[in-house]
Short mmCIF file of C-alpha atoms in Angstrom, two decimals:
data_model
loop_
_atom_site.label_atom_id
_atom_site.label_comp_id
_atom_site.label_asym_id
_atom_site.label_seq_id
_atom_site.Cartn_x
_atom_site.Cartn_y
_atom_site.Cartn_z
CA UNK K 1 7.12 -28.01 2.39
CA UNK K 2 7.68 -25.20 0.38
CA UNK K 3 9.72 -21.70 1.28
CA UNK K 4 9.71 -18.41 0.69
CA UNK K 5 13.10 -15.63 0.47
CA UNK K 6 12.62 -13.01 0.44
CA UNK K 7 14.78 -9.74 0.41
CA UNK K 8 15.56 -8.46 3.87
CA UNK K 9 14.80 -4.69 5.35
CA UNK K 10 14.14 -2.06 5.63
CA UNK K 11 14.41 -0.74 2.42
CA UNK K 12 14.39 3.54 2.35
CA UNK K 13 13.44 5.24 -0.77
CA UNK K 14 12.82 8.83 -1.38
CA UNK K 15 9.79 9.77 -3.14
CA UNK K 16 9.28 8.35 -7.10
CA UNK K 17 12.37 6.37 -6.75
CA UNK K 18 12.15 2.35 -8.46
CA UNK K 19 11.40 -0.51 -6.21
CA UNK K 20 12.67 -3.78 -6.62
CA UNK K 21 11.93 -6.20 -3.68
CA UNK K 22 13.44 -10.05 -4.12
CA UNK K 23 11.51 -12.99 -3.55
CA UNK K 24 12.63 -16.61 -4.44
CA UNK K 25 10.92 -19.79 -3.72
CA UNK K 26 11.40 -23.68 -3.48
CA UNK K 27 8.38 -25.45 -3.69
CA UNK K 28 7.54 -29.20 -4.86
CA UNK K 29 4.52 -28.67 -6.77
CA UNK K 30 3.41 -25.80 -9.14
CA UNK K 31 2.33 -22.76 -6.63
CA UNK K 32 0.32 -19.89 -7.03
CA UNK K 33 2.16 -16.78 -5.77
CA UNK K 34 1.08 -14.06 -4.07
CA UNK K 35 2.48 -10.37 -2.80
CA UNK K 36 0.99 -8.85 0.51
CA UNK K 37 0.87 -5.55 1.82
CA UNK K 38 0.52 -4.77 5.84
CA UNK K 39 -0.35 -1.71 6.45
CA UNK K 40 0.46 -0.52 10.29
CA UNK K 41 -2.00 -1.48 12.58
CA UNK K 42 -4.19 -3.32 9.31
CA UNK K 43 -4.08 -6.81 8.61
CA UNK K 44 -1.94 -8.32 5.30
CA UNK K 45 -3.95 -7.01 2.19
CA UNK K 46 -3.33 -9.27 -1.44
CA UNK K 47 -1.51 -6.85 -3.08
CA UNK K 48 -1.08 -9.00 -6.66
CA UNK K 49 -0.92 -12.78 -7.58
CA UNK K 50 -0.42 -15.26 -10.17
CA UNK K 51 -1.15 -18.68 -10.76
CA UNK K 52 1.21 -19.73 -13.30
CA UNK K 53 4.92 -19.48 -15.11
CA UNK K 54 5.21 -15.85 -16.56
CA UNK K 55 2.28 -15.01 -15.81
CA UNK K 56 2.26 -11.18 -14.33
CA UNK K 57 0.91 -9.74 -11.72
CA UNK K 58 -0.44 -5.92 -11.40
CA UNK K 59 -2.60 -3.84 -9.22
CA UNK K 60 -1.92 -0.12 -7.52
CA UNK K 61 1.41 0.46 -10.18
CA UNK K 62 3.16 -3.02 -8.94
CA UNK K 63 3.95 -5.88 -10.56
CA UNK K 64 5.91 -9.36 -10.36
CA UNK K 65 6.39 -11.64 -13.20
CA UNK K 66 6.00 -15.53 -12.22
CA UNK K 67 9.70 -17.10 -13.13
CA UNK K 68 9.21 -20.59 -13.34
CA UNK K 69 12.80 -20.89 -14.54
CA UNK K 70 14.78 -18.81 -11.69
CA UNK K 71 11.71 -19.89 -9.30
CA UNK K 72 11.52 -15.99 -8.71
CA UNK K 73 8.60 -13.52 -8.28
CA UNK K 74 10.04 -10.04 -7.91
CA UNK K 75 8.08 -7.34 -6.60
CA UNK K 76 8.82 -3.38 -8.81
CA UNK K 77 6.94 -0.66 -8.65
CA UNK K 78 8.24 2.59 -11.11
CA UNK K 79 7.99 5.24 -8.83
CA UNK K 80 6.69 4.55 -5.34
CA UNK K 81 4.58 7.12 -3.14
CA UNK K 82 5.47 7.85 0.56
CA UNK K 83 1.63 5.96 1.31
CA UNK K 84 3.10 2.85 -0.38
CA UNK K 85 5.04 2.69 2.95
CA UNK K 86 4.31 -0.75 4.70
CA UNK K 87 5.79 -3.93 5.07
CA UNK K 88 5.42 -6.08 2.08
CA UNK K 89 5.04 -10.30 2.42
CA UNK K 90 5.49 -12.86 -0.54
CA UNK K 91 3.70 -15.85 -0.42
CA UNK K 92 3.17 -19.29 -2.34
CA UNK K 93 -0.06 -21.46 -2.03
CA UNK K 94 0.01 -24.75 -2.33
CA UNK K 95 -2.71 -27.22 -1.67
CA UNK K 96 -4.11 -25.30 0.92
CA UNK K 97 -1.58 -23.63 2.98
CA UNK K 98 0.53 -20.69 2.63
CA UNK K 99 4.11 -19.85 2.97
CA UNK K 100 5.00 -16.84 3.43
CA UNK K 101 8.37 -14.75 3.49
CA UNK K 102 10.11 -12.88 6.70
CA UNK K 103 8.72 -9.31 5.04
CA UNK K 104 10.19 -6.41 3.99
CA UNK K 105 9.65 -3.18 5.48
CA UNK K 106 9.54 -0.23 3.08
CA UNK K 107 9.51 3.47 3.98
CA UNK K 108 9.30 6.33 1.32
CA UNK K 109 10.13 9.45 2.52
CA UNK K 110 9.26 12.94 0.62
CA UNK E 1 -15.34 -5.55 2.63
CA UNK E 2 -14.42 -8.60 3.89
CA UNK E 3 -12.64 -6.86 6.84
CA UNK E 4 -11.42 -9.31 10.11
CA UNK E 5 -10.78 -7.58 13.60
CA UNK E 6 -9.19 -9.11 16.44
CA UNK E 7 -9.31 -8.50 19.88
CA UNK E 8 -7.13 -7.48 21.73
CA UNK E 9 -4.41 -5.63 19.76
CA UNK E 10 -1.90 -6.60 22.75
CA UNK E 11 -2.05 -8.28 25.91
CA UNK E 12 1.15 -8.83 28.36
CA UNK E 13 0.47 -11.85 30.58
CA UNK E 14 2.55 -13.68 33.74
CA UNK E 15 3.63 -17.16 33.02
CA UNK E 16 1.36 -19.69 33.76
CA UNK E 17 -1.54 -18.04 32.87
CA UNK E 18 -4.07 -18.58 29.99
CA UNK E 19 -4.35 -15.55 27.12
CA UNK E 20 -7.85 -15.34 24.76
CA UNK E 21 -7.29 -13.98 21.31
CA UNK E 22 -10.68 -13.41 19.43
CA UNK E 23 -10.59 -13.43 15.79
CA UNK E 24 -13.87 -12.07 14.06
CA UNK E 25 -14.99 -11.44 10.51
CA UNK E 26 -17.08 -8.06 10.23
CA UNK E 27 -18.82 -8.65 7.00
CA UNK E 28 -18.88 -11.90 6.14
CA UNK E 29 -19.11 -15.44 7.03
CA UNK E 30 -16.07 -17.61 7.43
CA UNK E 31 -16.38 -21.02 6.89
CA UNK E 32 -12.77 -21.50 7.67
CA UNK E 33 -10.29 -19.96 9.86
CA UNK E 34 -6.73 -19.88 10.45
CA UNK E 35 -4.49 -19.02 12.33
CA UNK E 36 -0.58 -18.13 12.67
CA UNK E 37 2.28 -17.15 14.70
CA UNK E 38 5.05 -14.64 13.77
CA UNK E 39 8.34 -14.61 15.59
CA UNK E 40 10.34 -11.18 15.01
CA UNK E 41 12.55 -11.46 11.92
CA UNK E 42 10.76 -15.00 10.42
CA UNK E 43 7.72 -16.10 8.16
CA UNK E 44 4.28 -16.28 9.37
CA UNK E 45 3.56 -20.17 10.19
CA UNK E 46 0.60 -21.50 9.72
CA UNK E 47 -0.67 -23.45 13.32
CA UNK E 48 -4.02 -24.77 12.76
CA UNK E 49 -7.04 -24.37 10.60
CA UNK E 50 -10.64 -24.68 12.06
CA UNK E 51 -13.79 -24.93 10.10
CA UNK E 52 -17.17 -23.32 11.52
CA UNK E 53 -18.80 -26.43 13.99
CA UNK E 54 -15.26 -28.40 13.68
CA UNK E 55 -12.35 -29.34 15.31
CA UNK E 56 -9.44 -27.57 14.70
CA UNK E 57 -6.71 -29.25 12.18
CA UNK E 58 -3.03 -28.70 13.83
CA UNK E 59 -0.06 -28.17 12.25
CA UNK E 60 2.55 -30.70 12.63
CA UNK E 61 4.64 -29.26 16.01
CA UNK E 62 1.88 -27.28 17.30
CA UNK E 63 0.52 -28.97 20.87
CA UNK E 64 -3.67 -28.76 20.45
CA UNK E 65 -3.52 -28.43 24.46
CA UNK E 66 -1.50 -25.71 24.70
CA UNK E 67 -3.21 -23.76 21.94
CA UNK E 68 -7.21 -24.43 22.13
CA UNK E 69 -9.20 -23.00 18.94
CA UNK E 70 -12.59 -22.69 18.98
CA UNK E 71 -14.24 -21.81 16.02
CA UNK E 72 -17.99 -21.97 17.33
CA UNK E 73 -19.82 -19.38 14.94
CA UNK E 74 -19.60 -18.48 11.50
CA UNK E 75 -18.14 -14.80 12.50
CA UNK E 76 -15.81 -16.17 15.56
CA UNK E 77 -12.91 -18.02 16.36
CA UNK E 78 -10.74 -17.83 19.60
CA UNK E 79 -7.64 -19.15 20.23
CA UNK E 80 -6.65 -19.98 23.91
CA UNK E 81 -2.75 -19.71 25.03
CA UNK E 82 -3.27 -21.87 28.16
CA UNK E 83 -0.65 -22.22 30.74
CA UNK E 84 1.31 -19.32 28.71
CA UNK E 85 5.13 -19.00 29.02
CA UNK E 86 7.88 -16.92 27.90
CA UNK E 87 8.81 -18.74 25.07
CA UNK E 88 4.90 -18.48 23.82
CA UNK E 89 5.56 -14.52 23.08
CA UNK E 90 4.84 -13.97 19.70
CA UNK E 91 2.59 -12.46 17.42
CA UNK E 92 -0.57 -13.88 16.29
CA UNK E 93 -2.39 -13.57 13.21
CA UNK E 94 -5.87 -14.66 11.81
CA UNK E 95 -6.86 -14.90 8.43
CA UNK E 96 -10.65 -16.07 7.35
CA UNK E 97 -12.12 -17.61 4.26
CA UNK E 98 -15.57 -17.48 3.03
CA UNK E 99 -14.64 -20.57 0.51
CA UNK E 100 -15.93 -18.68 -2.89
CA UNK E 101 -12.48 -17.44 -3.88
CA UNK E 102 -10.98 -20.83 -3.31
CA UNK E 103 -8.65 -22.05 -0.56
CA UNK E 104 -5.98 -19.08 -1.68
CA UNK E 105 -8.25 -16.25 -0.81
CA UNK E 106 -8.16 -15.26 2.89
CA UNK E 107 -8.07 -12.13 4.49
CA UNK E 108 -6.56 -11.53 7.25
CA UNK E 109 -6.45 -9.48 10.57
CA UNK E 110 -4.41 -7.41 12.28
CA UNK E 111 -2.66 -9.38 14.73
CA UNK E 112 -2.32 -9.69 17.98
CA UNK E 113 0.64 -9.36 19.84
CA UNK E 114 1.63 -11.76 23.42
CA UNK E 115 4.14 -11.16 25.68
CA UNK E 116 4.40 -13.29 28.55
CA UNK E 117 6.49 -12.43 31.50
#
């Protein structure tokens, strides 16, 4: 099946510093990717996705570009907030299962 | 919306013993659920899928009688530890689908955590 690296934690970042979070994949087919947020004590929230090669993903000031060619999805964010604090998850879908990476646990502080 | 709770949050049990984890979708109806198991440090595996009325679909690895879903309403689905043991501690997490967005959109509760003694 397919699998998911991605970059470990925790990652600390002061206030409106850049974010860059790894994730590669390996996958047989052509998978839709996905970036989850987990809030503490919420369930994983879709944070961005996208379904095919360079396609890019945006939502809330993040964004990862689908790499076909380095089978990459990188998660950046310009200048993160101390509420974008959470653990983030990247993900691929294929047929109809997920696989998801170990997480990465951000924390912004002021 | 589309907001999934489960109950409870934590639970410690003694080996040998049999753990319910409700899984429940507030605001809409899932046609399919799933659920998965987190170790610390690793990926969230996916262990079975269950469809409202249905028997659950196992994953490959995962024993059916050692992990009992029942997914007997269109808001519900439990999932039974039975005959719990130490190496079952881990921490489990639902997701729900209501099948318009497709077999990619689920969304996904907060987890419950098992630790058995």
């Amino acid at each position: 099946g397919d699998s998911v690296t991605q970059m470990e934690g925790p990652v600390t970042l002061s206030e409106e510093a850049f974010l860059t979070i790894n994730c590669t994949y390996t996958a047989t087919g052509y998978p839709s990717l996905f970036w989850y947020v987990q809030y503490p004590g919420e369930g994983l929230q879709l944070l961005l996705k996208a379904t095919k090669a360079d396609d890019k993903g945006s939502n809330k000031g993040f964004e990862a570009t689908y790499r076909k060619e380095t089978t990459s999805f990188h998660l950046e964010k310009g200048s993160v907030q101390v509420s974008d604090s959470a653990v983030y998850f990247c993900a691929t879908h294929t047929g109809n299962q997920f696989y998801f990476g170990t997480g990465t646990s951000l924390t912004v502080i002021p | 919306g589309a907001v999934v709770s489960q109950h409870p949050s934590w639970v410690i049990c003694k080996s040998g013993t049999s753990v319910k984890i409700e899984c429940r979708s507030l605001d809409f109806q899932a046609t399919t659920m799933f659920w998965y198991r987190q170790f610390p440090k690793q990926s969230l595996m996916l262990m079975a899928t269950s469809n409202e009325g249905s028997k659950a679909t196992y994953e490959q690895g995962v024993e059916k009688d050692k992990f009992l879903i029942n997914h007997a309403s269109l808001t519900l689905s439990t999932l039974t530890v039975t005959s719990a043991h130490p190496e079952d501690s881990s921490f489990y997490i639902c997701s729900a689908s209501d099948g318009r967005g497709g077999w990619d959109t689920q969304y996904f509760g907060p987890g419950t955590r098992l630790t058995v003694l």
